Coordinates of N, CA and C in Angstrom, one line a residue:
M1 N 170.5 57.8 -147.8 CA 171.9 57.8 -148.2 C 171.9 57.1 -149.6
P2 N 172.7 57.7 -150.5 CA 172.7 57.1 -151.9 C 173.5 55.8 -151.9
H3 N 173.1 54.9 -152.7 CA 173.8 53.6 -152.8 C 174.7 53.5 -153.9
V4 N 175.8 52.8 -153.7 CA 176.8 52.4 -154.8 C 176.2 51.2 -155.4
T5 N 175.8 51.2 -156.7 CA 175.1 50.1 -157.3 C 176.0 49.2 -158.1
H6 N 177.2 49.6 -158.3 CA 178.1 48.8 -159.2 C 179.4 48.5 -158.4
D7 N 180.0 47.4 -158.7 CA 181.3 47.0 -158.2 C 182.4 48.0 -158.7
P8 N 183.1 48.8 -157.9 CA 184.0 49.7 -158.4 C 185.2 49.1 -159.2
D9 N 185.5 47.9 -158.9 CA 186.6 47.2 -159.6 C 186.2 46.7 -161.0
S10 N 185.1 46.0 -161.1 CA 184.7 45.4 -162.3 C 183.7 46.2 -163.1
G11 N 183.0 47.1 -162.4 CA 181.9 47.9 -163.1 C 180.6 47.2 -163.3
L12 N 180.6 45.9 -162.8 CA 179.4 45.1 -162.9 C 178.4 45.5 -161.8
P13 N 177.1 45.5 -162.2 CA 176.1 45.9 -161.2 C 175.9 44.8 -160.1
W14 N 175.7 45.3 -158.9 CA 175.4 44.5 -157.7 C 173.9 44.2 -157.7
P15 N 173.5 43.0 -157.2 CA 172.1 42.7 -157.1 C 171.4 43.7 -156.2
D16 N 170.1 43.9 -156.4 CA 169.3 44.8 -155.5 C 169.3 44.2 -154.1
P17 N 169.3 45.0 -153.1 CA 169.2 44.5 -151.7 C 167.9 43.7 -151.5
T18 N 168.0 42.6 -150.7 CA 166.8 41.9 -150.3 C 166.6 41.9 -148.8
A19 N 167.6 42.5 -148.1 CA 167.5 42.6 -146.6 C 167.3 44.1 -146.3
P20 N 166.6 44.5 -145.2 CA 166.5 45.9 -144.9 C 167.8 46.6 -144.6
E21 N 167.9 47.8 -145.0 CA 169.1 48.6 -144.7 C 169.2 48.8 -143.2
P22 N 170.4 48.5 -142.6 CA 170.6 48.6 -141.2 C 170.7 50.1 -140.8
D23 N 170.4 50.4 -139.5 CA 170.4 51.7 -139.0 C 171.9 52.2 -138.8
F24 N 172.1 53.4 -138.5 CA 173.4 54.0 -138.4 C 174.3 53.3 -137.3
I25 N 173.7 53.1 -136.2 CA 174.4 52.4 -135.1 C 174.9 51.1 -135.5
T26 N 174.1 50.3 -136.2 CA 174.5 49.0 -136.6 C 175.6 49.1 -137.6
L27 N 175.5 50.0 -138.6 CA 176.6 50.2 -139.6 C 177.9 50.6 -138.9
A28 N 177.8 51.4 -137.9 CA 179.0 51.8 -137.2 C 179.6 50.6 -136.5
G29 N 178.8 49.8 -135.9 CA 179.3 48.6 -135.3 C 180.1 47.6 -136.2
Y30 N 179.6 47.6 -137.5 CA 180.3 46.7 -138.5 C 181.7 47.2 -138.7
L31 N 182.0 48.5 -138.6 CA 183.3 49.0 -138.8 C 184.3 48.5 -137.7
F32 N 183.8 48.1 -136.5 CA 184.7 47.7 -135.4 C 184.7 46.2 -135.2
E33 N 183.8 45.5 -136.0 CA 183.7 44.0 -135.9 C 184.4 43.4 -137.1
A34 N 184.6 42.1 -137.1 CA 185.2 41.4 -138.2 C 184.1 40.9 -139.1
A35 N 182.9 41.2 -138.9 CA 181.8 40.7 -139.7 C 180.7 41.8 -140.0
A36 N 180.1 41.8 -141.1 CA 179.1 42.7 -141.5 C 178.0 42.0 -142.2
E37 N 176.8 42.6 -142.3 CA 175.7 42.0 -143.1 C 175.8 42.4 -144.5
A38 N 175.6 41.4 -145.4 CA 175.5 41.8 -146.9 C 174.1 42.2 -147.1
T39 N 173.9 42.7 -148.3 CA 172.6 43.3 -148.7 C 171.5 42.2 -148.9
D40 N 171.9 40.9 -148.7 CA 170.9 39.8 -148.8 C 170.8 39.1 -147.4
G41 N 171.5 39.6 -146.4 CA 171.5 39.1 -145.1 C 172.6 38.1 -144.7
C42 N 173.4 37.8 -145.7 CA 174.6 36.9 -145.4 C 175.6 37.6 -144.5
L43 N 176.4 36.9 -143.8 CA 177.4 37.5 -143.0 C 178.7 37.4 -143.8
V44 N 179.4 38.6 -143.9 CA 180.6 38.7 -144.6 C 181.6 39.6 -143.9
A45 N 182.8 39.6 -144.3 CA 183.8 40.6 -143.8 C 183.3 42.0 -144.3
P46 N 183.6 43.0 -143.5 CA 183.1 44.4 -143.9 C 183.4 44.8 -145.3
A47 N 184.5 44.5 -145.9 CA 184.8 44.9 -147.2 C 184.6 43.9 -148.3
F48 N 183.8 42.9 -148.1 CA 183.6 41.8 -149.0 C 182.2 41.6 -149.6
I49 N 182.1 40.7 -150.5 CA 180.9 40.4 -151.2 C 180.5 38.9 -150.8
C50 N 179.3 38.6 -150.6 CA 178.9 37.2 -150.2 C 179.0 36.3 -151.5
R51 N 178.8 35.0 -151.3 CA 178.9 34.1 -152.4 C 177.8 34.2 -153.4
H52 N 176.7 35.0 -153.0 CA 175.6 35.2 -153.9 C 175.8 36.5 -154.7
G53 N 176.9 37.2 -154.5 CA 177.2 38.4 -155.2 C 176.7 39.7 -154.6
H54 N 176.2 39.6 -153.3 CA 175.7 40.8 -152.6 C 176.9 41.4 -151.8
P55 N 177.1 42.7 -151.9 CA 178.1 43.4 -151.1 C 177.7 43.6 -149.7
S56 N 178.7 43.9 -148.8 CA 178.3 44.3 -147.5 C 177.6 45.6 -147.5
W57 N 176.8 45.9 -146.5 CA 176.1 47.2 -146.5 C 177.1 48.3 -146.5
L58 N 178.2 48.1 -145.9 CA 179.2 49.2 -145.9 C 179.7 49.5 -147.3
L59 N 179.9 48.5 -148.1 CA 180.3 48.7 -149.5 C 179.1 49.4 -150.3
R60 N 177.9 48.9 -150.1 CA 176.8 49.3 -150.8 C 176.5 50.8 -150.5
L61 N 176.8 51.2 -149.3 CA 176.5 52.6 -148.9 C 177.7 53.5 -149.1
G62 N 178.8 53.0 -149.6 CA 180.0 53.8 -149.9 C 180.8 54.2 -148.7
V63 N 180.6 53.5 -147.6 CA 181.3 53.8 -146.4 C 182.8 53.4 -146.5
I64 N 183.0 52.2 -147.1 CA 184.4 51.7 -147.3 C 184.5 51.3 -148.8

């Protein structure tokens, strides 16, 4: 799946992922939960970026 590599609002690049990409079932679960994993492993809201600048996997993968 292609990655969204820049913040769509600011145009600034997101850091490269340091955590493994979750499988499809895990990603689907994030859509129904109030928390998702960011690309560095931090726990964030599904449509947010962690304090280190890493987006949730849902943002990185262009799901939301």
